[in-house]
Amino acid sequence: MSINWLRFVSPSLKKPPLFHLCHLPPPPSSSSSAVIVAMSYDKELAAAKKAASLAARLCQKVQKALLQSDVQSKNDKSPVTVADYGSQALVSFVLQQEFPDNFSLVAEEDSKDLRKDGGQEIVERITKLVNDSLTSDGSYNVTLSTEGVLKAIDNGRSEGGSQGRHWVLDPIDGTKGFLRGDQYAIALALLEGGKVVLGVLACPNLPLTSLSDAGQHSPNNKVGCLFFAVVGGGTYMQPLDGSSAVKVQVSAVENPEEASFFESYEAAHSMHDLSSLIAQKLGVKAPPVRIDSQAKYGALSRGDGAIYLRLPHKGYREKIWDHAAGCIVVTEAGGVVTDAAGQPLDFSKGKYLDLDTGIIVTNQKLMPLLFNAVRKSIQEKASSL
């Protein structure tokens, strides 16, 4: 079915007493105001979906024929590819074309390493990828120079904050998954006054049907999902080819023994031993599903699993681009996203999230049980050190 925002009015969500939804504006008090809220971001949503879809096509093209020269290493030893840079340049360009006034983008990459001696060849490859993507789309009659592409990448240097409007982008969330041929996401969100009001997740390798039905690599399963949500308007999923969208909801599972949970593929991003202890306390029987990127938020928003735990090692600082889009996609699908103390995620403090221990995500009925299991497990782990 095609999406007509006039038709979808989200009822006020009841919050459990100890927990809050993702740090969003309160739900509207009447159906008429819900329509206004949903419609007020119509242009922004269209631009965000377009930008993320274009970036996804560029990433798919690179992943199919990835060259060793396409991969570099950043100062923190994490990998970065021509697709990361190309994706950021594309999204930045599209959004600035659509919203030229007071454009602000908080994004992961910058052009510093590309401008170093010996970087010209990779810059030219990125420029060709970006221009080929723009030509194939046909919406913008323009050819970017190499400097134009570098400037588009550097548009992502905003610090964000609690004032004004800021786009938030992870051009490839899950670069290691991207390199393995597994899951990754183009994650784009919009902050208004420090609150997430819109989110889009393009997940090129995520199956259109539930992971529990077909597994991640079923040869007969079509892949490529686009999730999108606007505050007060619910969450929708459609194939990346642009065909009809469907409204999605988080799992309604109430018994933790029947719940399955997601966690990061990379052990550096989540303490798998702590997750295992939490699952044991809850009586969860299914093994964890470990996949990269905010594709986990997308899968959870449509009910593939019921719990997502991200409990990184001490000292790790979460960045807003790793959670902003996923957070609203899950909460608008009826889920709850908090830190390990039950507090909402606060995206108003700049590039980083100040969190207690980690992030926990589930449906509203499971959250009290999950919260208790998380706190007890954290205490046990601390006392055993």
mmCIF file of C-alpha atoms in Angstrom:
data_model
loop_
_atom_site.group_PDB
_atom_site.id
_atom_site.type_symbol
_atom_site.label_atom_id
_atom_site.label_comp_id
_atom_site.label_asym_id
_atom_site.label_seq_id
_atom_site.Cartn_x
_atom_site.Cartn_y
_atom_site.Cartn_z
ATOM 1 C CA MET A 1 0.000 0.000 0.000
ATOM 2 C CA SER A 2 1.162 3.513 -0.637
ATOM 3 C CA ILE A 3 1.808 5.713 2.351
ATOM 4 C CA ASN A 4 -0.591 8.586 2.924
ATOM 5 C CA TRP A 5 0.437 10.423 6.082
ATOM 6 C CA LEU A 6 -3.039 11.910 6.395
ATOM 7 C CA ARG A 7 -4.408 8.485 7.237
ATOM 8 C CA PHE A 8 -2.033 7.415 9.949
ATOM 9 C CA VAL A 9 -2.621 8.873 13.366
ATOM 10 C CA SER A 10 -0.591 7.392 16.188
ATOM 11 C CA PRO A 11 -2.432 6.980 19.495
ATOM 12 C CA SER A 12 -0.717 8.314 22.581
ATOM 13 C CA LEU A 13 1.717 5.723 23.896
ATOM 14 C CA LYS A 14 1.423 4.665 27.513
ATOM 15 C CA LYS A 15 4.807 4.608 29.223
ATOM 16 C CA PRO A 16 5.798 2.146 31.924
ATOM 17 C CA PRO A 17 6.381 4.078 35.161
ATOM 18 C CA LEU A 18 10.136 3.587 35.290
ATOM 19 C CA PHE A 19 10.968 3.889 31.630
ATOM 20 C CA HIS A 20 10.865 6.433 28.877
ATOM 21 C CA LEU A 21 10.700 6.174 25.144
ATOM 22 C CA CYS A 22 13.585 7.379 23.016
ATOM 23 C CA HIS A 23 14.234 11.065 23.743
ATOM 24 C CA LEU A 24 11.472 12.380 21.502
ATOM 25 C CA PRO A 25 8.883 15.121 21.736
ATOM 26 C CA PRO A 26 5.773 13.968 23.646
ATOM 27 C CA PRO A 27 3.058 12.354 21.527
ATOM 28 C CA PRO A 28 0.394 14.774 20.327
ATOM 29 C CA SER A 29 -2.698 15.145 22.489
ATOM 30 C CA SER A 30 -5.239 14.889 19.684
ATOM 31 C CA SER A 31 -5.620 13.173 16.351
ATOM 32 C CA SER A 32 -5.622 16.460 14.460
ATOM 33 C CA SER A 33 -2.271 17.475 15.933
ATOM 34 C CA ALA A 34 -0.874 14.012 15.099
ATOM 35 C CA VAL A 35 -1.652 14.634 11.444
ATOM 36 C CA ILE A 36 0.073 18.016 11.613
ATOM 37 C CA VAL A 37 3.166 16.511 13.247
ATOM 38 C CA ALA A 38 3.415 13.735 10.662
ATOM 39 C CA MET A 39 2.828 16.032 7.717
ATOM 40 C CA SER A 40 5.226 18.706 8.897
ATOM 41 C CA TYR A 41 8.227 16.528 7.980
ATOM 42 C CA ASP A 42 6.907 15.336 4.636
ATOM 43 C CA LYS A 43 9.593 17.066 2.574
ATOM 44 C CA GLU A 44 12.342 16.053 4.990
ATOM 45 C CA LEU A 45 11.242 12.425 4.918
ATOM 46 C CA ALA A 46 11.145 12.337 1.111
ATOM 47 C CA ALA A 47 14.649 13.835 0.925
ATOM 48 C CA ALA A 48 16.020 11.491 3.592
ATOM 49 C CA LYS A 49 14.608 8.409 1.858
ATOM 50 C CA LYS A 50 15.995 9.571 -1.474
ATOM 51 C CA ALA A 51 19.451 10.304 -0.054
ATOM 52 C CA ALA A 52 19.674 7.013 1.852
ATOM 53 C CA SER A 53 18.465 4.992 -1.142
ATOM 54 C CA LEU A 54 21.017 6.621 -3.459
ATOM 55 C CA ALA A 55 23.762 5.950 -0.920
ATOM 56 C CA ALA A 56 22.615 2.334 -0.572
ATOM 57 C CA ARG A 57 22.917 1.786 -4.329
ATOM 58 C CA LEU A 58 26.440 3.210 -4.298
ATOM 59 C CA CYS A 59 27.373 0.917 -1.406
ATOM 60 C CA GLN A 60 25.921 -2.129 -3.150
ATOM 61 C CA LYS A 61 27.975 -1.343 -6.243
ATOM 62 C CA VAL A 62 31.174 -1.064 -4.215
ATOM 63 C CA GLN A 63 30.497 -4.180 -2.137
ATOM 64 C CA LYS A 64 30.048 -6.306 -5.251
ATOM 65 C CA ALA A 65 33.522 -5.467 -6.532
ATOM 66 C CA LEU A 66 35.458 -4.325 -3.492
ATOM 67 C CA LEU A 67 39.098 -3.599 -4.206
ATOM 68 C CA GLN A 68 41.820 -3.749 -1.556
ATOM 69 C CA SER A 69 42.698 -0.174 -2.478
ATOM 70 C CA ASP A 70 39.137 0.833 -1.588
ATOM 71 C CA VAL A 71 39.794 0.147 2.105
ATOM 72 C CA GLN A 72 41.837 2.385 4.386
ATOM 73 C CA SER A 73 42.487 2.414 8.115
ATOM 74 C CA LYS A 74 41.590 5.365 10.331
ATOM 75 C CA ASN A 75 43.631 6.576 13.310
ATOM 76 C CA ASP A 76 41.645 4.326 15.653
ATOM 77 C CA LYS A 77 42.467 1.350 13.381
ATOM 78 C CA SER A 78 38.836 1.007 12.262
ATOM 79 C CA PRO A 79 38.355 0.500 8.523
ATOM 80 C CA VAL A 80 36.907 3.093 6.157
ATOM 81 C CA THR A 81 36.083 2.503 2.500
ATOM 82 C CA VAL A 82 35.366 4.478 -0.641
ATOM 83 C CA ALA A 83 31.721 3.569 0.006
ATOM 84 C CA ASP A 84 31.752 5.298 3.424
ATOM 85 C CA TYR A 85 33.061 8.481 1.822
ATOM 86 C CA GLY A 86 30.872 8.198 -1.272
ATOM 87 C CA SER A 87 27.769 7.559 0.809
ATOM 88 C CA GLN A 88 28.462 10.589 3.003
ATOM 89 C CA ALA A 89 29.139 12.823 -0.009
ATOM 90 C CA LEU A 90 25.886 11.738 -1.675
ATOM 91 C CA VAL A 91 23.687 12.188 1.386
ATOM 92 C CA SER A 92 25.302 15.527 2.170
ATOM 93 C CA PHE A 93 24.844 16.761 -1.408
ATOM 94 C CA VAL A 94 21.192 15.709 -1.668
ATOM 95 C CA LEU A 95 20.214 17.210 1.688
ATOM 96 C CA GLN A 96 22.000 20.475 0.985
ATOM 97 C CA GLN A 97 20.288 20.722 -2.389
ATOM 98 C CA GLU A 98 16.888 20.210 -0.773
ATOM 99 C CA PHE A 99 17.539 22.357 2.312
ATOM 100 C CA PRO A 100 20.161 24.977 1.413
ATOM 101 C CA ASP A 101 19.334 27.334 4.292
ATOM 102 C CA ASN A 102 20.988 26.673 7.653
ATOM 103 C CA PHE A 103 22.104 23.187 6.590
ATOM 104 C CA SER A 104 23.804 21.272 9.399
ATOM 105 C CA LEU A 105 25.068 17.678 9.232
ATOM 106 C CA VAL A 106 26.676 15.632 12.001
ATOM 107 C CA ALA A 107 28.414 12.708 10.285
ATOM 108 C CA GLU A 108 31.156 10.206 10.929
ATOM 109 C CA GLU A 109 33.696 10.901 8.174
ATOM 110 C CA ASP A 110 35.820 13.854 7.054
ATOM 111 C CA SER A 111 38.246 14.392 4.175
ATOM 112 C CA LYS A 112 41.435 14.776 6.223
ATOM 113 C CA ASP A 113 42.970 11.439 5.221
ATOM 114 C CA LEU A 114 41.821 11.826 1.613
ATOM 115 C CA ARG A 115 43.678 15.135 1.279
ATOM 116 C CA LYS A 116 47.008 13.591 2.253
ATOM 117 C CA ASP A 117 49.719 12.905 -0.311
ATOM 118 C CA GLY A 118 48.852 9.855 -2.364
ATOM 119 C CA GLY A 119 45.122 10.235 -1.837
ATOM 120 C CA GLN A 120 44.296 11.585 -5.290
ATOM 121 C CA GLU A 121 43.537 8.213 -6.877
ATOM 122 C CA ILE A 122 41.030 7.177 -4.216
ATOM 123 C CA VAL A 123 39.422 10.641 -4.301
ATOM 124 C CA GLU A 124 38.939 10.292 -8.057
ATOM 125 C CA ARG A 125 37.331 6.871 -7.556
ATOM 126 C CA ILE A 126 34.956 8.289 -4.934
ATOM 127 C CA THR A 127 34.113 11.207 -7.228
ATOM 128 C CA LYS A 128 33.278 8.851 -10.093
ATOM 129 C CA LEU A 129 31.050 6.727 -7.837
ATOM 130 C CA VAL A 130 29.188 9.812 -6.606
ATOM 131 C CA ASN A 131 28.714 11.291 -10.079
ATOM 132 C CA ASP A 132 27.618 7.944 -11.538
ATOM 133 C CA SER A 133 25.016 7.699 -8.766
ATOM 134 C CA LEU A 134 23.723 11.221 -9.422
ATOM 135 C CA THR A 135 23.592 10.607 -13.182
ATOM 136 C CA SER A 136 21.653 7.363 -12.789
ATOM 137 C CA ASP A 137 19.144 9.096 -10.532
ATOM 138 C CA GLY A 138 18.635 12.019 -12.893
ATOM 139 C CA SER A 139 17.206 14.425 -10.317
ATOM 140 C CA TYR A 140 20.218 16.724 -10.243
ATOM 141 C CA ASN A 141 21.806 17.949 -13.445
ATOM 142 C CA VAL A 142 25.274 18.390 -11.997
ATOM 143 C CA THR A 143 28.737 16.860 -12.066
ATOM 144 C CA LEU A 144 30.788 17.302 -8.917
ATOM 145 C CA SER A 145 34.509 18.010 -9.033
ATOM 146 C CA THR A 146 36.862 16.157 -6.708
ATOM 147 C CA GLU A 147 36.964 19.269 -4.514
ATOM 148 C CA GLY A 148 33.170 19.421 -4.581
ATOM 149 C CA VAL A 149 33.008 15.835 -3.306
ATOM 150 C CA LEU A 150 35.553 16.556 -0.556
ATOM 151 C CA LYS A 151 33.564 19.615 0.519
ATOM 152 C CA ALA A 152 30.355 17.573 0.575
ATOM 153 C CA ILE A 153 32.067 15.052 2.873
ATOM 154 C CA ASP A 154 33.271 17.870 5.123
ATOM 155 C CA ASN A 155 29.767 19.281 5.451
ATOM 156 C CA GLY A 156 29.388 16.620 8.118
ATOM 157 C CA ARG A 157 31.567 18.458 10.629
ATOM 158 C CA SER A 158 28.722 19.979 12.612
ATOM 159 C CA GLU A 159 28.760 19.331 16.357
ATOM 160 C CA GLY A 160 24.974 19.057 16.691
ATOM 161 C CA GLY A 161 23.543 20.063 20.061
ATOM 162 C CA SER A 162 20.267 21.106 21.644
ATOM 163 C CA GLN A 163 19.568 24.137 19.449
ATOM 164 C CA GLY A 164 18.275 24.218 15.891
ATOM 165 C CA ARG A 165 18.029 21.487 13.287
ATOM 166 C CA HIS A 166 20.755 18.939 12.572
ATOM 167 C CA TRP A 167 20.867 15.936 10.272
ATOM 168 C CA VAL A 168 22.759 12.974 11.753
ATOM 169 C CA LEU A 169 24.416 10.428 9.458
ATOM 170 C CA ASP A 170 26.373 7.230 9.647
ATOM 171 C CA PRO A 171 27.196 6.701 5.958
ATOM 172 C CA ILE A 172 27.944 3.022 6.559
ATOM 173 C CA ASP A 173 27.064 1.746 9.994
ATOM 174 C CA GLY A 174 28.789 -1.612 10.299
ATOM 175 C CA THR A 175 31.787 -1.154 7.992
ATOM 176 C CA LYS A 176 33.274 -4.477 9.132
ATOM 177 C CA GLY A 177 30.011 -6.203 8.209
ATOM 178 C CA PHE A 178 30.127 -4.411 4.871
ATOM 179 C CA LEU A 179 33.652 -5.752 4.269
ATOM 180 C CA ARG A 180 32.556 -9.306 5.134
ATOM 181 C CA GLY A 181 29.570 -9.093 2.789
ATOM 182 C CA ASP A 182 27.193 -9.119 5.763
ATOM 183 C CA GLN A 183 24.839 -6.565 7.314
ATOM 184 C CA TYR A 184 25.342 -2.807 7.265
ATOM 185 C CA ALA A 185 23.083 0.240 7.198
ATOM 186 C CA ILE A 186 22.954 3.789 5.940
ATOM 187 C CA ALA A 187 21.525 5.519 9.009
ATOM 188 C CA LEU A 188 20.087 9.030 8.703
ATOM 189 C CA ALA A 189 18.132 10.966 11.328
ATOM 190 C CA LEU A 190 16.913 14.499 11.902
ATOM 191 C CA LEU A 191 17.272 16.305 15.231
ATOM 192 C CA GLU A 192 15.019 19.221 16.070
ATOM 193 C CA GLY A 193 15.950 21.008 19.287
ATOM 194 C CA GLY A 194 18.055 18.029 20.347
ATOM 195 C CA LYS A 195 15.237 15.501 19.825
ATOM 196 C CA VAL A 196 15.009 12.858 17.098
ATOM 197 C CA VAL A 197 11.994 13.615 14.896
ATOM 198 C CA LEU A 198 12.739 11.497 11.816
ATOM 199 C CA GLY A 199 14.803 8.435 10.996
ATOM 200 C CA VAL A 200 15.643 6.377 7.917
ATOM 201 C CA LEU A 201 17.569 3.090 7.848
ATOM 202 C CA ALA A 202 18.630 1.663 4.501
ATOM 203 C CA CYS A 203 19.712 -1.969 5.005
ATOM 204 C CA PRO A 204 20.851 -3.338 1.610
ATOM 205 C CA ASN A 205 21.551 -6.899 2.809
ATOM 206 C CA LEU A 206 18.665 -7.377 5.222
ATOM 207 C CA PRO A 207 16.065 -9.905 3.979
ATOM 208 C CA LEU A 208 12.580 -8.572 3.325
ATOM 209 C CA THR A 209 11.146 -11.384 5.447
ATOM 210 C CA SER A 210 11.969 -12.146 9.062
ATOM 211 C CA LEU A 211 15.492 -13.314 9.876
ATOM 212 C CA SER A 212 13.951 -16.057 11.979
ATOM 213 C CA ASP A 213 12.064 -17.370 8.938
ATOM 214 C CA ALA A 214 14.830 -17.417 6.386
ATOM 215 C CA GLY A 215 18.158 -16.751 8.041
ATOM 216 C CA GLN A 216 20.517 -14.039 6.896
ATOM 217 C CA HIS A 217 21.837 -15.722 3.784
ATOM 218 C CA SER A 218 18.949 -17.647 2.276
ATOM 219 C CA PRO A 219 19.587 -17.805 -1.496
ATOM 220 C CA ASN A 220 15.871 -17.462 -2.300
ATOM 221 C CA ASN A 221 15.220 -14.578 0.036
ATOM 222 C CA LYS A 222 15.111 -11.101 -1.481
ATOM 223 C CA VAL A 223 17.146 -8.530 0.404
ATOM 224 C CA GLY A 224 17.197 -4.754 0.703
ATOM 225 C CA CYS A 225 14.983 -2.940 3.242
ATOM 226 C CA LEU A 226 14.257 0.709 3.906
ATOM 227 C CA PHE A 227 12.802 1.544 7.328
ATOM 228 C CA PHE A 228 11.479 5.024 8.050
ATOM 229 C CA ALA A 229 9.722 6.783 10.894
ATOM 230 C CA VAL A 230 8.483 10.270 11.736
ATOM 231 C CA VAL A 231 7.575 11.246 15.291
ATOM 232 C CA GLY A 232 3.895 10.573 15.866
ATOM 233 C CA GLY A 233 3.522 8.712 12.574
ATOM 234 C CA GLY A 234 4.597 5.118 13.193
ATOM 235 C CA THR A 235 7.304 3.057 11.483
ATOM 236 C CA TYR A 236 7.191 1.654 7.950
ATOM 237 C CA MET A 237 9.290 -0.724 5.901
ATOM 238 C CA GLN A 238 9.556 -0.981 2.146
ATOM 239 C CA PRO A 239 11.898 -2.717 -0.296
ATOM 240 C CA LEU A 240 14.872 -0.604 -1.377
ATOM 241 C CA ASP A 241 13.528 -0.721 -4.930
ATOM 242 C CA GLY A 242 10.830 1.725 -3.805
ATOM 243 C CA SER A 243 7.775 -0.527 -3.981
ATOM 244 C CA SER A 244 4.923 -0.295 -1.485
ATOM 245 C CA ALA A 245 5.518 0.226 2.230
ATOM 246 C CA VAL A 246 3.941 -1.590 5.177
ATOM 247 C CA LYS A 247 3.530 -0.477 8.759
ATOM 248 C CA VAL A 248 5.595 -2.510 11.235
ATOM 249 C CA GLN A 249 5.370 -3.220 14.960
ATOM 250 C CA VAL A 250 7.781 -4.617 17.508
ATOM 251 C CA SER A 251 7.278 -8.142 18.833
ATOM 252 C CA ALA A 252 4.387 -8.613 21.271
ATOM 253 C CA VAL A 253 6.219 -11.396 23.145
ATOM 254 C CA GLU A 254 5.639 -11.148 26.902
ATOM 255 C CA ASN A 255 7.372 -14.310 28.096
ATOM 256 C CA PRO A 256 11.171 -13.831 28.057
ATOM 257 C CA GLU A 257 11.642 -17.578 27.541
ATOM 258 C CA GLU A 258 10.082 -17.107 24.100
ATOM 259 C CA ALA A 259 12.143 -14.021 23.258
ATOM 260 C CA SER A 260 15.143 -13.939 20.967
ATOM 261 C CA PHE A 261 17.686 -11.168 21.169
ATOM 262 C CA PHE A 262 20.141 -9.314 19.011
ATOM 263 C CA GLU A 263 23.609 -8.163 19.867
ATOM 264 C CA SER A 264 26.581 -6.731 18.000
ATOM 265 C CA TYR A 265 28.609 -9.095 15.854
ATOM 266 C CA GLU A 266 31.792 -7.369 17.013
ATOM 267 C CA ALA A 267 32.740 -8.260 20.591
ATOM 268 C CA ALA A 268 34.340 -4.811 20.931
ATOM 269 C CA HIS A 269 30.903 -3.254 20.651
ATOM 270 C CA SER A 270 29.193 -5.404 23.274
ATOM 271 C CA MET A 271 30.226 -7.616 26.191
ATOM 272 C CA HIS A 272 28.919 -10.949 24.992
ATOM 273 C CA ASP A 273 29.540 -12.590 28.374
ATOM 274 C CA LEU A 274 27.342 -10.013 30.102
ATOM 275 C CA SER A 275 24.632 -10.450 27.473
ATOM 276 C CA SER A 276 24.769 -14.199 28.058
ATOM 277 C CA LEU A 277 24.322 -13.721 31.806
ATOM 278 C CA ILE A 278 21.307 -11.464 31.227
ATOM 279 C CA ALA A 279 19.751 -13.975 28.846
ATOM 280 C CA GLN A 280 20.298 -16.717 31.434
ATOM 281 C CA LYS A 281 18.520 -14.710 34.127
ATOM 282 C CA LEU A 282 15.585 -14.086 31.796
ATOM 283 C CA GLY A 283 15.386 -17.744 30.802
ATOM 284 C CA VAL A 284 15.919 -16.930 27.132
ATOM 285 C CA LYS A 285 16.376 -20.231 25.302
ATOM 286 C CA ALA A 286 17.300 -19.086 21.795
ATOM 287 C CA PRO A 287 20.962 -18.290 21.047
ATOM 288 C CA PRO A 288 21.734 -14.615 20.341
ATOM 289 C CA VAL A 289 21.500 -13.320 16.795
ATOM 290 C CA ARG A 290 24.718 -11.417 16.142
ATOM 291 C CA ILE A 291 24.563 -8.982 13.256
ATOM 292 C CA ASP A 292 26.306 -5.727 12.460
ATOM 293 C CA SER A 293 24.935 -2.208 12.421
ATOM 294 C CA GLN A 294 21.582 -0.553 13.059
ATOM 295 C CA ALA A 295 20.040 -3.241 10.876
ATOM 296 C CA LYS A 296 19.340 -4.732 14.340
ATOM 297 C CA TYR A 297 17.019 -1.814 15.120
ATOM 298 C CA GLY A 298 15.239 -2.328 11.813
ATOM 299 C CA ALA A 299 14.840 -6.068 12.350
ATOM 300 C CA LEU A 300 13.593 -5.515 15.891
ATOM 301 C CA SER A 301 11.096 -2.858 14.759
ATOM 302 C CA ARG A 302 9.324 -5.454 12.591
ATOM 303 C CA GLY A 303 9.383 -8.145 15.298
ATOM 304 C CA ASP A 304 12.241 -10.384 14.118
ATOM 305 C CA GLY A 305 13.466 -10.494 17.711
ATOM 306 C CA ALA A 306 12.279 -9.002 20.987
ATOM 307 C CA ILE A 307 15.455 -7.715 22.673
ATOM 308 C CA TYR A 308 18.589 -5.844 21.612
ATOM 309 C CA LEU A 309 21.481 -5.474 24.045
ATOM 310 C CA ARG A 310 24.455 -3.220 23.407
ATOM 311 C CA LEU A 311 26.723 -3.274 26.440
ATOM 312 C CA PRO A 312 30.162 -2.035 25.398
ATOM 313 C CA HIS A 313 33.383 -2.328 27.356
ATOM 314 C CA LYS A 314 34.232 0.399 29.850
ATOM 315 C CA GLY A 315 35.594 3.536 28.223
ATOM 316 C CA TYR A 316 33.717 3.150 24.939
ATOM 317 C CA ARG A 317 31.747 6.277 24.029
ATOM 318 C CA GLU A 318 28.657 5.881 21.904
ATOM 319 C CA LYS A 319 28.199 8.332 19.030
ATOM 320 C CA ILE A 320 24.788 9.767 18.177
ATOM 321 C CA TRP A 321 24.974 8.586 14.555
ATOM 322 C CA ASP A 322 25.132 4.970 15.757
ATOM 323 C CA HIS A 323 21.685 5.136 17.385
ATOM 324 C CA ALA A 324 19.606 8.178 16.355
ATOM 325 C CA ALA A 325 17.858 6.668 13.323
ATOM 326 C CA GLY A 326 17.474 3.241 14.919
ATOM 327 C CA CYS A 327 16.043 4.712 18.098
ATOM 328 C CA ILE A 328 13.078 6.421 16.450
ATOM 329 C CA VAL A 329 12.481 3.488 14.099
ATOM 330 C CA VAL A 330 12.020 1.219 17.138
ATOM 331 C CA THR A 331 10.093 3.625 19.376
ATOM 332 C CA GLU A 332 7.633 4.578 16.642
ATOM 333 C CA ALA A 333 7.075 0.818 16.154
ATOM 334 C CA GLY A 334 6.014 0.614 19.805
ATOM 335 C CA GLY A 335 9.351 -0.308 21.389
ATOM 336 C CA VAL A 336 11.373 1.196 24.218
ATOM 337 C CA VAL A 337 15.014 2.322 24.055
ATOM 338 C CA THR A 338 16.903 3.261 27.231
ATOM 339 C CA ASP A 339 20.348 3.100 28.753
ATOM 340 C CA ALA A 340 21.078 0.492 31.420
ATOM 341 C CA ALA A 341 19.723 2.841 34.111
ATOM 342 C CA GLY A 342 16.348 3.105 32.373
ATOM 343 C CA GLN A 343 16.980 6.631 31.134
ATOM 344 C CA PRO A 344 16.116 7.803 27.602
ATOM 345 C CA LEU A 345 18.924 8.373 25.124
ATOM 346 C CA ASP A 346 19.790 12.068 25.007
ATOM 347 C CA PHE A 347 20.883 13.255 21.572
ATOM 348 C CA SER A 348 21.162 16.919 22.559
ATOM 349 C CA LYS A 349 24.723 16.910 23.954
ATOM 350 C CA GLY A 350 26.693 16.958 20.689
ATOM 351 C CA LYS A 351 28.348 14.003 18.977
ATOM 352 C CA TYR A 352 28.383 11.671 21.966
ATOM 353 C CA LEU A 353 25.775 9.934 24.105
ATOM 354 C CA ASP A 354 26.369 10.013 27.861
ATOM 355 C CA LEU A 355 25.115 6.622 28.986
ATOM 356 C CA ASP A 356 24.977 4.380 31.997
ATOM 357 C CA THR A 357 26.756 1.157 30.910
ATOM 358 C CA GLY A 358 24.975 0.564 27.598
ATOM 359 C CA ILE A 359 21.731 0.460 25.629
ATOM 360 C CA ILE A 360 18.779 -1.896 26.039
ATOM 361 C CA VAL A 361 15.891 -2.194 23.602
ATOM 362 C CA THR A 362 12.701 -4.235 23.777
ATOM 363 C CA ASN A 363 8.909 -3.982 23.848
ATOM 364 C CA GLN A 364 7.102 -2.225 26.677
ATOM 365 C CA LYS A 365 5.896 -5.397 28.421
ATOM 366 C CA LEU A 366 9.314 -7.064 28.535
ATOM 367 C CA MET A 367 11.220 -3.944 29.582
ATOM 368 C CA PRO A 368 10.702 -4.201 33.392
ATOM 369 C CA LEU A 369 11.937 -7.822 33.386
ATOM 370 C CA LEU A 370 14.843 -6.992 31.082
ATOM 371 C CA PHE A 371 15.815 -3.952 33.142
ATOM 372 C CA ASN A 372 15.957 -5.980 36.354
ATOM 373 C CA ALA A 373 18.022 -8.713 34.697
ATOM 374 C CA VAL A 374 20.440 -6.139 33.284
ATOM 375 C CA ARG A 375 20.969 -4.378 36.641
ATOM 376 C CA LYS A 376 21.445 -7.654 38.542
ATOM 377 C CA SER A 377 23.871 -8.972 35.930
ATOM 378 C CA ILE A 378 25.908 -5.774 35.923
ATOM 379 C CA GLN A 379 26.146 -5.888 39.721
ATOM 380 C CA GLU A 380 27.193 -9.553 39.692
ATOM 381 C CA LYS A 381 29.837 -8.907 37.058
ATOM 382 C CA ALA A 382 31.221 -5.951 39.020
ATOM 383 C CA SER A 383 31.387 -7.909 42.282
ATOM 384 C CA SER A 384 33.255 -10.776 40.601
ATOM 385 C CA LEU A 385 36.101 -8.536 39.381
#
